mmCIF file of N, CA and C in Angstrom:
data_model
loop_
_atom_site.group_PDB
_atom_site.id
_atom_site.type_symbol
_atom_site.label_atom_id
_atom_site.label_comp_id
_atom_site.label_asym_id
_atom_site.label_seq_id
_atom_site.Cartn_x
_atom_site.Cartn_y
_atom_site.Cartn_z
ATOM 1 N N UNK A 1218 122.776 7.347 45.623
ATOM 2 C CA UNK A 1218 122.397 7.223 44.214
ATOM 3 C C UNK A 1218 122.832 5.891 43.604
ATOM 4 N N UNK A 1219 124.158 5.452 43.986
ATOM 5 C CA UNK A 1219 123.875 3.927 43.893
ATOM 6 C C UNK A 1219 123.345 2.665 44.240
ATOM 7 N N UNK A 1220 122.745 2.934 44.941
ATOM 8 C CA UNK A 1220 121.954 1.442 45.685
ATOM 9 C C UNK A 1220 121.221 1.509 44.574
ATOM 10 N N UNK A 1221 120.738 -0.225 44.585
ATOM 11 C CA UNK A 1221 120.167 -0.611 43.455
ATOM 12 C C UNK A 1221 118.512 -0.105 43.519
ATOM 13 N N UNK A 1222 118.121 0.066 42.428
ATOM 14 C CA UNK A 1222 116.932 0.381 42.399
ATOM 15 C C UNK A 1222 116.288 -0.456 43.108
ATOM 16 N N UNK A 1223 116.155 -1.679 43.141
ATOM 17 C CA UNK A 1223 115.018 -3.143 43.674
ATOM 18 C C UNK A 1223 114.795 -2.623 45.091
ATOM 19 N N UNK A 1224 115.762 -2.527 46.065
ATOM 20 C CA UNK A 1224 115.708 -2.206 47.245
ATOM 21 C C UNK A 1224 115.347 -0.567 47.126
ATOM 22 N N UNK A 1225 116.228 0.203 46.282
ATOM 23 C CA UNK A 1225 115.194 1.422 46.928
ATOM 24 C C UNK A 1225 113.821 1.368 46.910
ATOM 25 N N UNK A 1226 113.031 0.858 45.802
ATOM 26 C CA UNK A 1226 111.977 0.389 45.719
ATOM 27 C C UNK A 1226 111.068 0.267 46.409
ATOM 28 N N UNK A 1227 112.070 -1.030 47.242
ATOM 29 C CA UNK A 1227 111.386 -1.621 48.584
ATOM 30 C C UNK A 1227 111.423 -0.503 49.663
ATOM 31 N N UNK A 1228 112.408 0.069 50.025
ATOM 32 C CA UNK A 1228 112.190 1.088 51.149
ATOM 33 C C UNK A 1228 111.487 1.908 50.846
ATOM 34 N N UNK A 1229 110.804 2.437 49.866
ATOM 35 C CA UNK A 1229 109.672 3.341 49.670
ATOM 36 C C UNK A 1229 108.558 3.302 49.492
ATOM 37 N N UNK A 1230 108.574 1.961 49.556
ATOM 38 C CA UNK A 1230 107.361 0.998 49.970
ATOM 39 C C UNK A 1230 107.060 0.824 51.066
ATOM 40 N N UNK A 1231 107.873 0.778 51.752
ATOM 41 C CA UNK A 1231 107.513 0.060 53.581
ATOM 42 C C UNK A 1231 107.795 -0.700 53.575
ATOM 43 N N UNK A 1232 108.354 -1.632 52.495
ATOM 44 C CA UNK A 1232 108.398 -3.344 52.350
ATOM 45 C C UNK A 1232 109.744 -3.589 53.187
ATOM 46 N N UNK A 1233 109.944 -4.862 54.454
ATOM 47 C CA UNK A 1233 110.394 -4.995 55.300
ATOM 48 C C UNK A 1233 111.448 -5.839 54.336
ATOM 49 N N UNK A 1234 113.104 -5.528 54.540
ATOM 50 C CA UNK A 1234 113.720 -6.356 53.345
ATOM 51 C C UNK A 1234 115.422 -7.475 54.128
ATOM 52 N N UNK A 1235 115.246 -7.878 53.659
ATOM 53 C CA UNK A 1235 116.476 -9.198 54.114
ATOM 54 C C UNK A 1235 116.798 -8.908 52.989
ATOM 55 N N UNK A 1236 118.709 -8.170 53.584
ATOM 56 C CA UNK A 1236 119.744 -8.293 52.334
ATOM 57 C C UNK A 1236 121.433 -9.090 52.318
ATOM 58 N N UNK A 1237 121.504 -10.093 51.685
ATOM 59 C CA UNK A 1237 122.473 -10.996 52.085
ATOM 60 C C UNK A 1237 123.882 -10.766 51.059
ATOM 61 N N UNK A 1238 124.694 -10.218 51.878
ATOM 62 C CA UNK A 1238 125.983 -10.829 50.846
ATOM 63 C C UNK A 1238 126.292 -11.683 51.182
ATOM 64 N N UNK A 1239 127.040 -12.609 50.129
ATOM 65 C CA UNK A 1239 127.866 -13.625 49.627
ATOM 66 C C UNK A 1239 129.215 -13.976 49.335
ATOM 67 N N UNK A 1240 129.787 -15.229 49.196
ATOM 68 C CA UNK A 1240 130.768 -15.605 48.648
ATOM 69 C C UNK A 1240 130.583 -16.480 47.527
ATOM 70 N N UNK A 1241 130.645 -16.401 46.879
ATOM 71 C CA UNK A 1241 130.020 -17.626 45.510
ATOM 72 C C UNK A 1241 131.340 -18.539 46.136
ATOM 73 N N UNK A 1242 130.667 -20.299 46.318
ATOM 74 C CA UNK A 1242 131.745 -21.371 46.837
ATOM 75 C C UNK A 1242 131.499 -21.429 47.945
ATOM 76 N N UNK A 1243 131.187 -20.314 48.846
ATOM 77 C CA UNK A 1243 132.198 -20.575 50.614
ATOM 78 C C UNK A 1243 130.783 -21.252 51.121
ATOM 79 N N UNK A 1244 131.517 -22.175 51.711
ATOM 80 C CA UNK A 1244 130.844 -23.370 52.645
ATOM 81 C C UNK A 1244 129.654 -23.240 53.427
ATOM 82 N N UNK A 1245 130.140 -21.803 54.403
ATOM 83 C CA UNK A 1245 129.263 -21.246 54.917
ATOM 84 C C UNK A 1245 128.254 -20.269 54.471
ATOM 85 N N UNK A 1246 128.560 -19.354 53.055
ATOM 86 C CA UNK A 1246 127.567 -18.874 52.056
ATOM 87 C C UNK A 1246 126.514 -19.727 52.045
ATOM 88 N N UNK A 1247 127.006 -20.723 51.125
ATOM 89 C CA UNK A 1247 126.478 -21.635 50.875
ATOM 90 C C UNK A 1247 125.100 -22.133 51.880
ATOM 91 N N UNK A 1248 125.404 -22.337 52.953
ATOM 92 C CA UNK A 1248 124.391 -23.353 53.651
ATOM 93 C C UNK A 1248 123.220 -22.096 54.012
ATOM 94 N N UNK A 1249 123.812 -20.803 54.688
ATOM 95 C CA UNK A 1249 123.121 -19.657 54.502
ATOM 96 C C UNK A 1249 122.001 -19.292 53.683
ATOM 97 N N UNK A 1250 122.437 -19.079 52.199
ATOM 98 C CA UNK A 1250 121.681 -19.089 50.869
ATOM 99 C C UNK A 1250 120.547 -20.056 51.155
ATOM 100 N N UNK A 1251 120.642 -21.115 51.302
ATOM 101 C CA UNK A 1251 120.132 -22.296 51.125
ATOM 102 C C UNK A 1251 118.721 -21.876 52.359
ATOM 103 N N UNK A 1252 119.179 -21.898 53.694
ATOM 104 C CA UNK A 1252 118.159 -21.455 54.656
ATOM 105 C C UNK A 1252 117.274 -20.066 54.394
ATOM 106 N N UNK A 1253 118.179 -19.365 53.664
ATOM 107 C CA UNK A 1253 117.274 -18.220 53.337
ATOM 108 C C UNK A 1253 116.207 -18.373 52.418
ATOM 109 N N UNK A 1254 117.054 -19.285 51.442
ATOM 110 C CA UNK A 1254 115.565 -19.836 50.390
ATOM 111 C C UNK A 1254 114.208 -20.253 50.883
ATOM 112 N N UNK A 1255 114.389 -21.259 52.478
ATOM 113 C CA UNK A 1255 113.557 -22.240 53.249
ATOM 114 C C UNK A 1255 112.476 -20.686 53.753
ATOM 115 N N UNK A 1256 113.306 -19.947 54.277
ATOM 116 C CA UNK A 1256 112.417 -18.934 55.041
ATOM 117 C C UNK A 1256 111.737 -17.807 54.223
ATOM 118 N N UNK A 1257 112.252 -17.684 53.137
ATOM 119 C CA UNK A 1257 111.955 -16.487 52.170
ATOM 120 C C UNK A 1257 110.013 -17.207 51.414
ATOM 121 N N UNK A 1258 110.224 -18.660 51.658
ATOM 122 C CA UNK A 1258 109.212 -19.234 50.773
ATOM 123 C C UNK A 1258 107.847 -19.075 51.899
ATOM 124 N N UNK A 1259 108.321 -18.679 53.370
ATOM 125 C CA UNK A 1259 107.222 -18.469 54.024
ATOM 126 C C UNK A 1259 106.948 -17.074 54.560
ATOM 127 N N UNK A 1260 107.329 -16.388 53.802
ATOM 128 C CA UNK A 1260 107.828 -15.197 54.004
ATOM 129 C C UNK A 1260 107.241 -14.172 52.825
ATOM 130 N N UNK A 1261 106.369 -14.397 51.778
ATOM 131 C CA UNK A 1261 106.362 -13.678 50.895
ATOM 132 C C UNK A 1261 105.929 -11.438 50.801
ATOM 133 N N UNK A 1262 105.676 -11.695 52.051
ATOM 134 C CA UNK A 1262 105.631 -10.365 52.331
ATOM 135 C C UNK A 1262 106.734 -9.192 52.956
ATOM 136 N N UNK A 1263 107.897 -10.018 52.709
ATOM 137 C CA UNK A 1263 109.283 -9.678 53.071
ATOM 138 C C UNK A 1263 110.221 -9.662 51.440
ATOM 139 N N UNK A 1264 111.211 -8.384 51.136
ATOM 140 C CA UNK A 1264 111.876 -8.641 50.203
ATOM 141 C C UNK A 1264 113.140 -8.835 50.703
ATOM 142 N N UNK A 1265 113.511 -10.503 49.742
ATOM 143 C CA UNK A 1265 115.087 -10.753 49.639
ATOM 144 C C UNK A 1265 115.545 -10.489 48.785
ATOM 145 N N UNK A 1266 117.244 -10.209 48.996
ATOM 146 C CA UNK A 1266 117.832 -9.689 48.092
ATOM 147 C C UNK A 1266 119.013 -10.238 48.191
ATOM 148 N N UNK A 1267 119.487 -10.349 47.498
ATOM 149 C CA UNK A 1267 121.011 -11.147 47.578
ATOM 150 C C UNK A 1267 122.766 -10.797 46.319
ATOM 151 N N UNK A 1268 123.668 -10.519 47.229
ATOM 152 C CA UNK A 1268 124.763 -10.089 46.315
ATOM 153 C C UNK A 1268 126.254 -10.929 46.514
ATOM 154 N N UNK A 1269 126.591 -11.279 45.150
ATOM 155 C CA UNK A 1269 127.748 -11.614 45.431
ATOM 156 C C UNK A 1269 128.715 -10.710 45.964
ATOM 157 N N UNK A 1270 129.390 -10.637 46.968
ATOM 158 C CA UNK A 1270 130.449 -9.734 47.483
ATOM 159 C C UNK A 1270 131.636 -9.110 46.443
ATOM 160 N N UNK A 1271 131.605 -9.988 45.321
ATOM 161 C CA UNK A 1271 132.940 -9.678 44.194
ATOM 162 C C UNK A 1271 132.149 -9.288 43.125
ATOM 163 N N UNK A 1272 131.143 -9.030 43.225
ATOM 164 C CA UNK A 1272 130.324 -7.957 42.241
ATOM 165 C C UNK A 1272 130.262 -6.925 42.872
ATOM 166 N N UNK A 1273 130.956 -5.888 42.984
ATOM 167 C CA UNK A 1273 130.339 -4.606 43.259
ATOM 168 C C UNK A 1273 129.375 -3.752 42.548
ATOM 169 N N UNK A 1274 129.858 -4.257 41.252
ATOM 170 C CA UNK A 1274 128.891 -3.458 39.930
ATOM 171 C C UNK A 1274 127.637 -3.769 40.082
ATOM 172 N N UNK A 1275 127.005 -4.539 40.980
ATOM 173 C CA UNK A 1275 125.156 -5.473 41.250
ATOM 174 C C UNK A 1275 124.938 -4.676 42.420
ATOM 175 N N UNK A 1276 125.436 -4.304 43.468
ATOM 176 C CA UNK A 1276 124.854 -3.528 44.732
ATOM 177 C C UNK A 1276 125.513 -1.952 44.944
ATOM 178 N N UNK A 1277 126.677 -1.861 44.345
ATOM 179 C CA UNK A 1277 126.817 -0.122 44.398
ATOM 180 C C UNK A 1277 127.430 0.011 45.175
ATOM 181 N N UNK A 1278 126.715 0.889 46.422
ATOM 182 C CA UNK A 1278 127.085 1.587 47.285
ATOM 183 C C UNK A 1278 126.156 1.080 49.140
ATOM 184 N N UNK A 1279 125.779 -0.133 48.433
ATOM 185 C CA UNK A 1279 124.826 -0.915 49.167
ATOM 186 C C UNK A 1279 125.455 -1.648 50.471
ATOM 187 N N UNK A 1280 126.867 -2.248 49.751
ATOM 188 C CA UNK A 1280 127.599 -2.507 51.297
ATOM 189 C C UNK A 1280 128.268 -1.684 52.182
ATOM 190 N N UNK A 1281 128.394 -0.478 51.333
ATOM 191 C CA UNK A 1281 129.234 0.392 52.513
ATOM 192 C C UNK A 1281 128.133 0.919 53.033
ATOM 193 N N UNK A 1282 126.578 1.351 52.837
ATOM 194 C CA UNK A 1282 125.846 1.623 53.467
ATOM 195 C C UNK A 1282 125.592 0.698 54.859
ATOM 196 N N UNK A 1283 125.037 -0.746 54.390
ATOM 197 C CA UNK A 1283 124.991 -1.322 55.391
ATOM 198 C C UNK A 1283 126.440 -1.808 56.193
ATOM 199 N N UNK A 1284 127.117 -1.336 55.986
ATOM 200 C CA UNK A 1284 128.849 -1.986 56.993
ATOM 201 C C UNK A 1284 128.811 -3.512 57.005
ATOM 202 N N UNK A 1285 128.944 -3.671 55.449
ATOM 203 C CA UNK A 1285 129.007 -5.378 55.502
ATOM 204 C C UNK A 1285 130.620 -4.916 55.960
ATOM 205 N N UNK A 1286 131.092 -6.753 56.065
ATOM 206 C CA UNK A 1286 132.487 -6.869 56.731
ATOM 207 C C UNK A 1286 132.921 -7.959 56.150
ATOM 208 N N UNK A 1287 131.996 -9.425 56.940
ATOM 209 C CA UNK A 1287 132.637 -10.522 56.494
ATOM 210 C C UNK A 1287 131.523 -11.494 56.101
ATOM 211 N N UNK A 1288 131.394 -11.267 55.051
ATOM 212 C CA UNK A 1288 130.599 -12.337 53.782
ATOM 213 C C UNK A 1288 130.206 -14.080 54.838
ATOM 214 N N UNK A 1289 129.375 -14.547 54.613
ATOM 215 C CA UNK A 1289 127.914 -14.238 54.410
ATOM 216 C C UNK A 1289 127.365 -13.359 55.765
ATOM 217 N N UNK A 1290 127.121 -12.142 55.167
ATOM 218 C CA UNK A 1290 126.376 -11.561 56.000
ATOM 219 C C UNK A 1290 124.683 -11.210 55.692
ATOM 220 N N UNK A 1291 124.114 -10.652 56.411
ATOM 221 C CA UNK A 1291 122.397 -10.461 56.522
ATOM 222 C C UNK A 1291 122.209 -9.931 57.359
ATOM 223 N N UNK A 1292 121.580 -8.841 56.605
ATOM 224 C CA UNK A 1292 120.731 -7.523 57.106
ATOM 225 C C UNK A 1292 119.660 -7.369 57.005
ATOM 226 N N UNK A 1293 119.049 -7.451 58.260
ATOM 227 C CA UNK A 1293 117.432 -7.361 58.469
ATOM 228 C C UNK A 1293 117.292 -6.007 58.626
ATOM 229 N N UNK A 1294 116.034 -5.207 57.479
ATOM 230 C CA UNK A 1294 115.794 -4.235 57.709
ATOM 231 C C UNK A 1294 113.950 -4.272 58.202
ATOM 232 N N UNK A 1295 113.467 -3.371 58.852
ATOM 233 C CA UNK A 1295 112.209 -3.197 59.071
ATOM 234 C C UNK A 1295 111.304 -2.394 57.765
ATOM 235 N N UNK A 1296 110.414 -1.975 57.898
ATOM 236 C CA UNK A 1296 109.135 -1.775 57.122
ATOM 237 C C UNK A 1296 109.242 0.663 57.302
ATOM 238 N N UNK A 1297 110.250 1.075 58.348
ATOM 239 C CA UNK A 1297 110.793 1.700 58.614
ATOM 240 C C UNK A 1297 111.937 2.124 57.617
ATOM 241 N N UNK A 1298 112.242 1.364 57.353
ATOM 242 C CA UNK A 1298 113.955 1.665 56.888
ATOM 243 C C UNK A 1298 115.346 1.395 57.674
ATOM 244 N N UNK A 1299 114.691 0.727 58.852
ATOM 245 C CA UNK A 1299 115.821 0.784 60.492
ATOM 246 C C UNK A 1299 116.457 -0.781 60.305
ATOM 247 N N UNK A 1300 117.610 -0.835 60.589
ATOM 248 C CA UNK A 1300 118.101 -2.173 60.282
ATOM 249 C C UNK A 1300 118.166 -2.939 62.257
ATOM 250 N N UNK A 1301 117.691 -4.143 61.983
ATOM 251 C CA UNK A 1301 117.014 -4.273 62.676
ATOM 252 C C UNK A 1301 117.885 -5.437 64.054
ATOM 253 N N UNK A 1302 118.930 -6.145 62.902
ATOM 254 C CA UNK A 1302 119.558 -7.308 63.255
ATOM 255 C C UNK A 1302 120.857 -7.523 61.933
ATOM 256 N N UNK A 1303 121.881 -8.127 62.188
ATOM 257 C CA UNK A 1303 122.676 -8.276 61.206
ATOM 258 C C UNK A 1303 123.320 -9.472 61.905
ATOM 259 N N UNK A 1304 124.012 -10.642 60.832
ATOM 260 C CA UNK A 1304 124.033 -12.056 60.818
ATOM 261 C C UNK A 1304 125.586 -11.823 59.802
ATOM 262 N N UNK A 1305 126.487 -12.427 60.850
ATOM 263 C CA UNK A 1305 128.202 -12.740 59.895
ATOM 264 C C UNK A 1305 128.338 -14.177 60.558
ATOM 265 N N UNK A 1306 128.665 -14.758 59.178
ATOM 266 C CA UNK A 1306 129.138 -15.864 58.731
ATOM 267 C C UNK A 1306 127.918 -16.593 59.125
ATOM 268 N N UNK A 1307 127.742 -18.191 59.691
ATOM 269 C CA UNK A 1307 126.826 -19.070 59.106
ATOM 270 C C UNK A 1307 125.621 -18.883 60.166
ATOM 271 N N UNK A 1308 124.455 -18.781 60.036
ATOM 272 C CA UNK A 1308 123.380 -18.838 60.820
ATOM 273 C C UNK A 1308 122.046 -19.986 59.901
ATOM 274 N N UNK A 1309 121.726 -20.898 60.992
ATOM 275 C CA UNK A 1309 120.555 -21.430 60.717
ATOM 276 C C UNK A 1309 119.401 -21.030 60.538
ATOM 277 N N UNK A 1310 118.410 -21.905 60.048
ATOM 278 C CA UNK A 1310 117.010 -21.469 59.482
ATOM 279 C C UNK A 1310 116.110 -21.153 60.530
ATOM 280 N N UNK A 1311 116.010 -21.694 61.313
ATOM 281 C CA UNK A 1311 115.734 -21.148 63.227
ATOM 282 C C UNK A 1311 115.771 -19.353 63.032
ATOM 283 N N UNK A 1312 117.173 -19.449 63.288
ATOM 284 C CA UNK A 1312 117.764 -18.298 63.517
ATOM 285 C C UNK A 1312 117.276 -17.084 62.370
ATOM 286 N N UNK A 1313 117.476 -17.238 61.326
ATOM 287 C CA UNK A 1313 116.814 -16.455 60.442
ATOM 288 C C UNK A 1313 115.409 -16.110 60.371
ATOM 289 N N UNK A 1314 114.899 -17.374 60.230
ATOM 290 C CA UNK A 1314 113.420 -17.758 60.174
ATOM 291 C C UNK A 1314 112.979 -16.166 61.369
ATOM 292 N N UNK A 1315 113.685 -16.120 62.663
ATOM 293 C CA UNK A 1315 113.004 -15.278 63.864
ATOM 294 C C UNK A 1315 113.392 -13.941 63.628
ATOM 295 N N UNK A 1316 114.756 -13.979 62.660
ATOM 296 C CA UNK A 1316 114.871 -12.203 62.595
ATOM 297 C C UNK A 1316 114.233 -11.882 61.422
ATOM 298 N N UNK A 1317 113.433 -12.760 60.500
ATOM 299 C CA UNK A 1317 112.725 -12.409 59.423
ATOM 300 C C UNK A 1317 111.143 -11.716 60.197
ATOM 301 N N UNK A 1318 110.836 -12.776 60.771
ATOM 302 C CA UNK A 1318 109.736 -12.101 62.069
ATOM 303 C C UNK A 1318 109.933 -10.917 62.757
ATOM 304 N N UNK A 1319 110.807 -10.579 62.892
ATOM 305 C CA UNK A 1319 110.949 -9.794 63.766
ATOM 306 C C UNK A 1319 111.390 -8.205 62.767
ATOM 307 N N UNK A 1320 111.177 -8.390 62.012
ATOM 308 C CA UNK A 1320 110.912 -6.999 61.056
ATOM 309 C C UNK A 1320 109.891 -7.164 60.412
ATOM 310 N N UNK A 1321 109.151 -8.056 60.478
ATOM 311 C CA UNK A 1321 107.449 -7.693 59.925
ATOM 312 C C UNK A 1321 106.422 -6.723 60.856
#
């Protein structure tokens, strides 16, 4: 009952969704965010979603669902609801770019 509405949304849709926590600052957030922006723009049939880790009050019950751990993480879910791939600490636009594919 807490996950945010946007994503339940999306899972009741079918809509295939990339969900990223954060560190607002950290180096490696940072460059993350940034590649996700690059891939999300070719991507429009995929929902991103993104949370600062020190907001809990913005995602709920959203990280203990997915077993975040250690910020920046990313969770590829499928069009299913099945999580598909998960990404801790820094991964390139390569790298993303293929697990974004790979839940369409």
């Amino acid at each position: 009952d807490d996950t945010p509405p946007d994503v339940k949304n999306s899972l009741e849709l079918n809509t295939p969704i990339v969900v990223t926590f954060y560190v607002t600052g950290g180096t490696d957030d940072s460059a993350v965010l940034t590649n996700l922006d690059k891939v999300a723009l070719k991507n429009a049939d995929v929902d991103f979603y993104r949370y600062d880790f020190k907001m809990p009050d913005l995602y709920g019950d959203l990280a203990g669902a997915l077993h975040v751990e250690y910020p920046p993480q990313v969770v590829f879910i499928d069009s299913n609801g099945v999580i598909q791939a998960v990404t801790s600490g820094f991964a390139d636009e390569g790298t993303l770019n293929q697990l974004v594919t790979n839940i369409r």
